[in-house]
XYZ file of C-alpha atoms in Angstrom:
688
model
C 78.499 104.669 132.064
C 81.377 106.406 130.292
C 80.120 109.844 131.344
C 79.999 108.749 134.997
C 83.564 107.454 134.755
C 84.806 110.691 133.210
C 82.992 112.691 135.887
C 84.725 110.662 138.609
C 88.097 111.292 136.963
C 87.375 115.009 136.746
C 86.628 115.048 140.475
C 89.827 113.165 141.273
C 87.901 110.076 142.472
C 90.260 107.571 140.858
C 89.115 104.551 142.890
C 85.477 105.256 142.089
C 86.330 105.611 138.390
C 88.215 102.292 138.499
C 85.253 100.540 140.109
C 82.836 101.929 137.509
C 85.156 101.007 134.631
C 85.544 97.443 135.912
C 81.768 97.146 136.288
C 81.367 98.269 132.673
C 83.849 95.723 131.306
C 82.202 92.986 133.382
C 78.757 93.924 132.060
C 79.897 94.269 128.420
C 83.042 92.153 128.016
C 82.892 92.295 124.208
C 82.733 96.098 124.005
C 86.072 97.597 122.999
C 85.065 101.059 124.277
C 84.657 99.692 127.806
C 88.162 98.209 127.890
C 89.588 101.364 126.308
C 88.022 103.485 129.047
C 89.348 101.121 131.718
C 92.811 101.586 130.211
C 92.510 105.375 130.564
C 91.564 105.055 134.224
C 94.358 102.554 134.930
C 96.857 104.892 133.271
C 95.583 107.750 135.415
C 96.089 105.587 138.510
C 99.692 104.931 137.470
C 99.247 101.244 136.574
C 100.702 101.444 133.057
C 101.155 97.681 132.708
C 97.496 96.988 133.496
C 96.455 99.811 131.156
C 98.374 98.160 128.323
C 96.635 94.844 129.029
C 93.238 96.570 128.829
C 94.207 98.293 125.577
C 95.445 95.007 124.123
C 92.034 93.491 124.793
C 90.333 96.529 123.241
C 92.554 96.101 120.175
C 91.575 92.436 119.934
C 87.890 93.363 120.082
C 88.237 96.221 117.579
C 91.388 95.441 115.564
C 90.706 98.142 112.964
C 90.022 100.978 115.423
C 92.931 103.378 114.949
C 91.988 105.199 118.156
C 92.902 102.152 120.242
C 96.326 102.045 118.623
C 96.719 105.787 119.183
C 96.051 105.219 122.876
C 98.599 102.433 122.954
C 101.147 104.784 121.428
C 100.581 107.132 124.364
C 101.715 104.430 126.779
C 104.678 103.202 124.763
C 107.137 105.565 126.381
C 110.583 104.769 127.669
C 110.813 103.274 131.151
C 112.414 106.348 132.651
C 109.676 108.600 131.361
C 106.980 106.313 132.750
C 108.200 106.925 136.266
C 108.421 110.634 135.614
C 104.910 110.703 134.230
C 103.535 108.849 137.235
C 105.269 111.291 139.542
C 103.996 114.231 137.556
C 100.404 113.116 137.864
C 100.743 113.215 141.630
C 101.994 116.776 141.728
C 100.174 120.053 141.723
C 101.348 122.295 138.940
C 100.716 125.257 141.173
C 103.754 124.246 143.232
C 105.997 124.217 140.175
C 104.460 125.883 137.135
C 107.537 125.043 135.033
C 107.516 121.299 135.698
C 107.428 119.951 132.123
C 106.761 116.257 132.945
C 103.549 117.248 134.712
C 102.254 119.073 131.652
C 103.200 116.156 129.396
C 101.507 113.653 131.702
C 98.298 115.670 131.837
C 98.382 116.220 128.070
C 98.712 112.450 127.553
C 95.644 111.909 129.692
C 93.680 114.639 127.888
C 94.491 113.143 124.477
C 93.534 109.694 125.709
C 90.166 111.029 126.871
C 89.638 112.928 123.582
C 89.771 116.256 125.439
C 91.683 117.787 122.560
C 91.123 121.441 123.448
C 92.561 120.820 126.909
C 95.488 118.899 125.420
C 96.163 121.793 123.053
C 96.225 124.233 125.978
C 98.574 122.044 128.025
C 101.006 121.477 125.173
C 100.990 125.164 124.288
C 101.996 125.934 127.880
C 104.623 123.174 127.834
C 106.136 124.581 124.649
C 106.953 127.807 126.521
C 109.096 125.771 128.927
C 111.025 123.647 126.389
C 109.731 123.928 122.821
C 112.211 121.391 121.428
C 111.756 118.655 124.019
C 111.386 115.421 121.983
C 108.566 114.028 124.138
C 106.700 117.305 123.690
C 107.175 117.077 119.923
C 105.945 113.481 119.932
C 102.834 114.326 121.940
C 102.175 117.376 119.797
C 102.434 115.084 116.782
C 99.919 112.662 118.261
C 97.573 115.563 118.988
C 97.949 116.717 115.382
C 96.941 113.202 114.296
C 93.808 113.343 116.429
C 92.975 116.739 114.922
C 93.426 115.401 111.395
C 96.543 117.460 110.607
C 98.589 114.548 109.275
C 101.331 116.525 107.551
C 102.064 118.474 110.755
C 102.075 115.227 112.741
C 104.708 113.773 110.428
C 106.913 116.876 110.648
C 106.767 116.859 114.460
C 107.429 113.125 114.759
C 110.350 113.358 112.343
C 111.875 116.112 114.492
C 111.353 114.074 117.669
C 112.942 111.020 116.037
C 116.264 112.858 115.709
C 116.621 112.729 119.497
C 114.603 109.542 120.059
C 115.238 107.329 117.014
C 114.085 104.157 118.789
C 111.171 105.523 120.787
C 108.021 103.445 120.139
C 105.729 106.420 120.708
C 107.576 108.583 118.185
C 107.681 105.757 115.647
C 103.979 105.109 116.184
C 103.115 108.731 115.430
C 105.251 108.553 112.289
C 103.504 105.345 111.268
C 100.016 106.754 111.737
C 100.932 109.967 109.896
C 102.384 108.055 106.947
C 99.310 105.815 106.808
C 96.923 108.779 106.890
C 98.712 110.279 103.878
C 98.608 107.020 101.933
C 102.327 106.309 102.370
C 101.618 102.730 103.358
C 105.087 101.273 102.840
C 106.635 103.890 105.165
C 103.888 103.288 107.719
C 104.545 99.557 107.599
C 108.273 100.149 108.081
C 107.641 102.341 111.140
C 105.334 99.843 112.831
C 107.674 96.940 112.108
C 110.336 98.901 114.008
C 107.884 99.413 116.879
C 107.192 95.671 116.888
C 110.901 95.027 117.294
C 111.196 97.420 120.239
C 108.269 96.493 122.487
C 108.199 93.365 124.672
C 104.981 91.996 123.166
C 104.264 92.922 119.562
C 101.147 90.786 119.154
C 98.683 93.675 119.568
C 100.416 95.385 116.638
C 99.843 92.442 114.279
C 96.295 93.470 113.227
C 97.517 96.982 112.447
C 100.452 95.640 110.435
C 98.153 93.207 108.657
C 95.830 96.038 107.652
C 98.731 98.035 106.211
C 100.053 95.010 104.346
C 96.611 94.151 102.953
C 96.101 97.738 101.791
C 99.236 97.317 99.670
C 97.726 94.336 97.876
C 99.398 91.621 99.973
C 96.337 90.000 101.494
C 98.043 86.599 101.679
C 100.833 88.088 103.810
C 98.244 89.895 105.942
C 96.540 86.575 106.665
C 99.906 85.084 107.624
C 100.491 87.944 110.083
C 97.138 87.207 111.714
C 97.714 83.456 111.902
C 99.492 83.327 115.311
C 96.685 85.380 116.866
C 93.934 83.098 115.573
C 95.115 79.756 116.868
C 92.407 78.235 119.066
C 94.796 78.226 122.029
C 95.080 82.027 121.728
C 91.309 82.404 122.315
C 90.896 85.073 119.607
C 87.966 87.459 119.663
C 85.262 87.204 116.972
C 86.458 90.524 115.527
C 90.000 89.203 115.056
C 88.658 86.033 113.440
C 86.511 88.092 111.086
C 89.360 90.379 110.034
C 91.742 87.468 109.548
C 89.112 85.585 107.572
C 88.573 88.521 105.232
C 92.314 88.762 104.571
C 92.458 85.013 103.944
C 89.551 85.319 101.507
C 91.221 88.187 99.654
C 94.497 86.264 99.581
C 92.948 83.129 98.100
C 93.333 81.056 101.288
C 89.827 79.659 100.994
C 90.110 76.835 103.547
C 91.597 79.158 106.140
C 89.010 81.833 105.365
C 86.202 79.300 105.809
C 87.595 78.186 109.164
C 88.169 81.659 110.619
C 84.954 83.203 109.334
C 82.979 80.192 110.512
C 84.441 80.490 114.007
C 83.667 84.220 114.013
C 80.023 83.533 113.189
C 79.765 80.702 115.710
C 80.961 83.102 118.398
C 78.830 86.015 117.200
C 75.951 84.907 114.919
C 74.933 88.501 114.248
C 78.279 89.518 112.697
C 77.049 90.765 109.321
C 80.541 91.509 107.998
C 81.669 87.942 108.658
C 78.519 86.611 107.026
C 78.987 88.872 104.015
C 82.554 87.590 103.606
C 81.369 83.991 103.878
C 78.745 84.680 101.222
C 81.491 85.958 98.914
C 83.501 82.809 99.648
C 80.556 80.549 98.879
C 79.889 82.435 95.654
C 83.520 82.087 94.610
C 83.735 78.376 95.436
C 80.122 77.516 94.528
C 79.864 75.562 97.772
C 76.090 75.734 98.150
C 76.009 72.684 100.412
C 78.207 74.373 103.019
C 76.257 77.609 102.586
C 72.920 75.921 103.277
C 74.244 73.987 106.265
C 75.922 77.023 107.828
C 72.961 79.335 107.331
C 70.487 76.785 108.657
C 72.642 76.342 111.762
C 72.835 80.112 112.278
C 69.087 80.508 111.898
C 68.430 77.673 114.301
C 70.525 79.471 116.916
C 69.001 82.890 116.202
C 66.030 83.032 113.795
C 65.981 86.855 113.950
C 69.048 87.248 111.702
C 67.598 89.074 108.690
C 70.754 88.962 106.568
C 71.093 85.221 107.124
C 67.514 84.705 105.956
C 68.131 86.845 102.867
C 71.269 84.847 102.084
C 69.356 81.605 102.593
C 66.618 82.714 100.177
C 69.259 83.698 97.615
C 70.484 80.089 97.500
C 67.214 79.022 95.889
C 66.084 79.763 92.365
C 63.512 82.584 92.398
C 59.867 81.667 91.890
C 60.390 78.032 92.936
C 58.740 75.989 95.665
C 62.050 75.872 97.535
C 62.288 79.671 97.568
C 58.669 79.971 98.703
C 59.298 77.505 101.559
C 62.271 79.501 102.860
C 60.315 82.749 102.546
C 57.426 81.279 104.513
C 59.802 80.259 107.315
C 61.351 83.739 107.312
C 57.979 85.456 107.631
C 56.951 83.040 110.377
C 60.168 83.749 112.292
C 59.938 87.524 111.780
C 56.269 88.522 111.311
C 55.809 91.916 109.683
C 59.542 92.247 108.969
C 59.787 94.528 105.942
C 62.780 92.833 104.215
C 60.915 89.505 104.439
C 57.772 91.064 102.973
C 59.848 92.664 100.207
C 61.538 89.371 99.369
C 58.162 87.617 99.205
C 56.793 90.351 96.943
C 59.729 90.214 94.526
C 59.631 86.406 94.475
C 55.919 86.445 93.626
C 56.522 89.072 90.938
C 59.182 86.910 89.289
C 56.858 83.917 89.340
C 54.402 85.686 87.069
C 51.520 84.827 89.402
C 49.516 88.042 89.276
C 47.218 87.197 92.179
C 50.073 86.133 94.449
C 51.975 89.297 93.550
C 48.921 91.455 94.225
C 48.480 89.835 97.654
C 52.184 90.251 98.481
C 52.062 93.903 97.403
C 49.042 94.495 99.643
C 50.855 93.011 102.654
C 53.894 95.146 101.923
C 51.828 98.319 101.537
C 50.086 97.555 104.818
C 53.485 97.568 106.531
C 54.968 100.422 104.473
C 52.125 102.462 102.916
C 54.389 104.325 100.483
C 56.661 101.427 99.528
C 57.946 102.392 96.026
C 58.058 98.907 94.461
C 54.628 97.897 95.742
C 53.112 101.212 94.658
C 54.764 100.798 91.281
C 53.194 97.351 90.929
C 49.745 98.712 91.762
C 50.058 101.490 89.206
C 51.445 99.199 86.511
C 48.630 96.706 87.154
C 46.221 99.487 86.195
C 48.204 100.541 83.125
C 46.694 98.109 80.606
C 43.044 98.707 81.534
C 43.225 102.454 82.178
C 46.541 103.958 81.031
C 45.496 107.581 81.548
C 44.514 106.999 85.186
C 47.640 104.944 85.827
C 49.886 107.609 84.322
C 48.126 110.354 86.283
C 48.714 108.414 89.486
C 52.350 107.870 88.513
C 52.800 111.601 88.002
C 51.366 112.200 91.481
C 54.045 109.866 92.849
C 56.649 111.811 90.863
C 55.481 115.142 92.262
C 55.605 113.784 95.808
C 59.105 112.335 95.418
C 61.971 114.361 96.919
C 64.545 115.923 94.618
C 67.419 113.604 93.798
C 67.763 109.941 92.928
C 64.244 108.997 94.047
C 62.633 111.649 91.847
C 64.839 110.715 88.888
C 63.883 107.047 89.284
C 60.194 107.985 89.287
C 60.674 110.051 86.133
C 62.465 107.205 84.346
C 59.693 104.834 85.426
C 57.032 107.063 83.880
C 59.043 107.007 80.665
C 59.044 103.195 80.690
C 55.265 103.134 81.220
C 54.786 105.487 78.297
C 56.935 103.089 76.291
C 54.739 100.142 77.340
C 51.567 101.796 76.049
C 53.249 102.821 72.795
C 53.503 106.565 73.450
C 57.076 106.630 72.191
C 57.320 110.367 71.539
C 56.131 111.159 75.069
C 58.539 108.570 76.487
C 61.485 110.179 74.694
C 60.480 113.631 75.917
C 60.216 112.327 79.484
C 63.670 110.715 79.368
C 65.295 113.709 77.681
C 63.925 115.989 80.400
C 65.853 113.948 82.985
C 69.092 114.351 81.031
C 68.448 118.076 80.594
C 67.908 118.531 84.331
C 71.379 117.155 85.102
C 73.341 118.431 82.107
C 75.312 121.009 84.108
C 76.717 118.379 86.475
C 77.516 115.723 83.884
C 80.694 115.049 81.940
C 80.943 116.390 78.377
C 81.251 113.699 75.722
C 84.966 112.819 75.494
C 86.827 113.944 72.409
C 88.105 111.059 70.278
C 91.613 111.214 68.833
C 92.185 111.088 65.071
C 93.447 107.829 63.608
C 97.268 107.894 63.554
C 99.136 107.552 60.273
C 100.767 104.355 61.540
C 100.508 102.199 64.634
C 103.581 101.246 66.659
C 104.551 97.596 66.429
C 102.859 95.177 68.809
C 105.662 94.107 71.138
C 106.454 90.476 71.815
C 104.810 89.002 74.909
C 107.384 87.781 77.430
C 106.816 84.773 79.705
C 106.292 87.037 82.738
C 104.278 89.701 80.935
C 101.156 91.171 82.523
C 97.959 89.826 80.979
C 95.234 92.187 82.178
C 91.740 92.360 80.784
C 90.663 95.939 80.087
C 86.867 95.967 80.308
C 84.793 98.708 78.723
C 81.335 99.293 77.392
C 79.761 102.398 75.892
C 76.573 103.839 77.410
C 73.677 101.461 76.874
C 75.884 98.404 76.378
C 74.948 96.803 79.704
C 78.596 96.559 80.760
C 77.540 96.982 84.393
C 75.737 93.619 84.158
C 79.043 92.049 83.084
C 80.674 93.665 86.108
C 77.961 92.283 88.403
C 78.496 88.777 87.031
C 82.267 88.918 87.394
C 81.931 90.265 90.941
C 79.484 87.499 91.891
C 82.037 84.983 90.652
C 84.887 86.374 92.747
C 86.922 87.651 89.790
C 89.938 89.907 90.365
C 87.865 92.863 89.253
C 88.889 96.493 89.712
C 85.876 98.812 89.885
C 87.549 101.680 91.756
C 87.573 103.981 88.717
C 83.836 104.487 89.275
C 84.098 105.090 93.026
C 85.360 107.950 95.213
C 89.170 108.303 95.270
C 89.823 106.515 91.953
C 93.379 105.704 90.837
C 95.030 108.759 89.332
C 96.774 107.060 86.424
C 96.603 108.066 82.782
C 93.835 105.559 82.035
C 91.595 107.500 84.435
C 91.722 110.617 82.265
C 89.208 110.968 79.438
C 91.783 113.077 77.574
C 94.619 110.543 77.417
C 93.781 109.344 73.888
C 94.004 112.803 72.281
C 97.047 113.609 74.454
C 98.845 110.496 73.170
C 97.954 111.305 69.573
C 99.224 114.876 69.983
C 102.430 113.799 71.737
C 101.527 115.557 74.993
C 102.064 112.385 77.016
C 104.638 109.655 76.422
C 103.264 106.164 75.654
C 105.502 104.461 78.218
C 104.260 106.861 80.926
C 100.665 105.744 80.359
C 101.453 102.100 81.088
C 103.982 102.931 83.815
C 101.403 105.002 85.719
C 98.933 102.114 85.462
C 101.461 99.543 86.728
C 102.643 101.772 89.568
C 99.202 102.003 91.175
C 98.233 98.330 90.873
C 99.585 97.306 94.326
C 97.630 100.071 96.053
C 94.541 98.867 94.160
C 94.947 95.376 95.603
C 96.704 93.672 92.697
C 100.052 92.017 93.310
C 99.882 89.222 90.767
C 97.516 87.307 88.519
C 95.243 88.599 85.773
C 93.279 91.639 86.921
C 90.193 92.905 85.131
C 90.323 96.699 85.051
C 86.977 98.355 84.286
C 87.766 101.483 82.266
C 85.795 104.716 82.129
C 86.383 105.266 78.440
C 87.960 103.718 75.382
C 89.783 105.442 72.549
C 91.822 103.481 70.013
C 94.574 106.069 70.490
C 95.334 104.278 73.771
C 96.872 101.587 71.578
C 99.767 103.975 70.957
C 100.773 103.054 74.510
C 99.324 99.560 74.875
C 100.750 97.985 71.713
C 104.423 98.638 72.567
C 104.223 98.584 76.376
C 101.383 96.237 77.366
C 101.211 93.649 74.576
C 99.797 90.946 76.855
C 96.596 92.842 77.553
C 93.179 92.233 76.066
C 90.350 94.721 75.501
C 86.996 93.239 76.494
C 84.072 95.236 75.062
C 80.419 94.853 76.049
C 78.209 95.383 73.027
C 74.583 95.535 71.888
C 72.855 96.772 68.771
C 73.992 100.433 68.697
C 70.406 101.621 68.188
C 69.275 99.732 71.299
C 72.297 101.196 73.082
C 71.173 104.735 72.260
C 67.641 103.988 73.421
C 68.962 102.426 76.636
C 71.203 105.445 77.245
C 68.201 107.725 76.850
C 65.938 105.651 79.101
C 68.357 104.395 81.751
C 71.384 106.688 81.718
C 74.956 105.472 81.951
C 77.377 104.406 84.676
C 79.708 107.218 83.621
C 77.342 110.215 83.733
C 77.936 111.720 80.297
C 75.981 114.655 78.935
C 73.204 113.733 76.523
C 72.145 117.036 74.996
C 70.112 115.408 72.229
C 69.610 112.014 70.655
C 71.286 113.178 67.432
C 74.428 114.411 69.202
C 74.640 111.246 71.300
C 74.231 109.113 68.167
C 77.120 110.878 66.408
C 79.449 110.287 69.366
C 78.290 106.688 69.840
C 78.781 105.937 66.141
C 82.331 107.300 66.297
C 83.393 105.360 69.391
C 81.793 102.114 68.192
C 83.390 102.651 64.799
C 86.728 102.499 66.592
C 85.721 99.130 68.071
C 84.911 97.885 64.575
C 88.352 99.104 63.427
C 89.982 97.344 66.372
C 88.329 94.097 65.330
C 88.681 94.398 61.567
C 92.338 95.475 61.624
C 93.265 93.268 64.622
C 94.942 96.236 66.257
C 95.167 94.585 69.684
C 93.929 91.430 71.398
C 90.183 91.870 71.923
C 87.076 90.077 73.095
C 83.651 91.324 72.041
C 80.803 90.459 74.407
C 77.433 90.740 72.606
C 74.796 91.062 75.318
C 71.671 91.236 73.151
C 69.133 88.811 74.565
C 71.053 87.998 77.765
C 71.428 91.371 79.471
C 68.293 90.773 81.587
C 68.907 87.068 82.266
C 71.644 86.594 84.914
C 71.928 82.843 84.286
C 72.181 83.197 80.503
C 74.605 86.097 80.890
C 76.847 84.095 83.240
C 76.809 81.193 80.779
C 77.640 83.369 77.760
C 80.339 85.301 79.591
C 81.789 82.094 81.017
C 82.019 80.584 77.538
C 83.786 83.686 76.247
C 86.300 83.622 79.106
C 86.661 79.865 79.387
C 85.513 79.833 83.007
C 82.482 78.784 85.032
C 80.790 81.917 86.342
C 78.046 82.458 88.898
C 74.965 84.486 87.967
C 74.514 87.831 89.655
C 71.372 88.850 91.491
C 68.443 89.871 89.356
C 68.045 93.553 88.629
C 65.319 95.626 86.913
C 64.797 94.744 83.265
C 65.977 97.005 80.459
C 64.043 97.666 77.273
C 64.097 94.413 75.259
C 66.493 93.773 72.391
C 65.170 95.241 69.149
C 62.931 97.752 70.896
C 64.636 100.473 68.870
C 62.374 99.595 65.924
C 59.351 101.038 67.778
C 61.189 104.390 67.785
C 62.253 104.305 64.134
C 60.067 107.307 63.326
C 60.850 109.392 66.412
C 64.621 108.803 66.148
C 64.964 108.483 62.385
C 67.952 110.841 62.136
C 69.831 109.340 65.063
C 69.281 105.787 63.823
C 70.425 106.759 60.336
C 73.709 107.846 61.936
C 74.057 104.567 63.845
C 72.911 102.050 61.238
C 76.207 101.892 59.277
C 78.253 100.996 62.361
C 75.508 98.604 63.487
C 75.830 96.761 60.180
C 79.637 96.719 60.513
C 79.253 95.070 63.905
C 76.952 92.386 62.519
C 73.477 93.739 63.232
C 70.592 93.923 60.778
C 70.143 97.111 58.797
C 66.456 97.352 59.662
């Protein structure tokens, strides 16, 4: 439909384009793209007011679509220029090749239709007529935004603002350019000025709310959305979803429940709204509301796969209740692969070998090469005929594509070798995986020497920050702690392990040695951490910051400048940690050149943890995970007791090697374990 509309516009058939655009919005009233296209056609016809109405509806349907707001900026021109633009569109440039308003009007239309090459040509021609015209600069800035040149857009808009300090279009370009460069406070300031200049600022509220939320003020973002979400305002499901997510992030649980519930009632297939509601239910432990809501959704539309998965997750695995929900899911969606997978995993957890074999067969019938079902078949053969099973596993490995899938198959073969007691072969298999990736992994961080004296631990003021700094060495299972905290709705910061991490001193693996050598000031370390907290979504409360690395030298900064903090360390028997690192890898992909080298580094870093505890260098909390790392319920209970809070268990994940498994490798790893045993004993583990 859109192509037909654009073709009509290109042929000058405005009325035909209008008719097609109105047919599209009538056929798909909830599609933002349809209303956005109608706005372009209305603007071309000269009906700017109607175009703004269409764009406002598009913004309500897609409140986070920056393109809609860009289009709105095109129409937010001063009244005098609107008339000039309308006149320009009715002229033929051939009659007056130097008529600047005509070029600007056509460039606006080209940008609105994403015809950026044409817009570039028109603005280049216009610049020969009057290169410093403020409207030209503003449009050129908006074009630069569309082309991704944000710094140029800001320079152009700033120049235009000297002549047009209160022009909504100019301010909008400045706002978008600031936002694109991460200067969120300046972007917010620009759009608040726009809101004060236009007759109706309501369409700007979702954009302002997004900027405010990105600065860690989710509660304020929810308040900005509130007037738009009153039932009398007839909000769209998208607006309700966005507002509900802000309310959830801001701790407004009742409001979040109301808005997200209304969003799902209006659009049962809204997976983002459902995902947010699931997070709310997990945080409030309101299983009764979760069951009732999901059952209502599934009654309305039994083809909602995510709703079925969420409904199954409310039941304990391997129970009659879980089996009943799974049976209903498979009846509602026969042959649906996620339902077959869920039934297979549920049977596997039950320990019923025959039921698991039948579920695996059904899954393989639907997906002949399904990895988990194939793995089950091979492992079922392992006890009776290990050589045949391992040969088949190696065939699967050879067929796997390079990358994560092939690595997973290699690690799996290592675990099977472990199961049949071929420990030397298992170690060789795991080491080969580390060797294959050594060039792309991070060298083991250097640890700073122990200082001659520690700075005094400062007094904790009544308003002092009380963050928890979470860390675990490779093999500790710290990621299971993270999963549990996340499932419980904790104020957990995991962005250090994701793209675009915070660039503070705690992100650098070299900060400890730099502090010890005097290359970085202790107060700068804490100041850089505090400065980035708002952008990371923390404005108050007690955040839990998951660190990449720990070095006791960090205490040179933390003792005097962050005395209210607490280091929370995930821990297991160091020898099991080494074995886990070899077999599973680590969240932070560190180089593991050999077991002996890894053991020396692990002994040193865990020795620092023992020093931290024995000398009481800083508030700490040790989290021994031996025996609970594979049991989400037991882990949530143990972690909750340590933190003095009731926590929700995370979803089940593949099992690690069991606690104490290191003893089976005592001969193969004798040297490495000799290095680790002294620190293991210091931390309370048995010598042998």
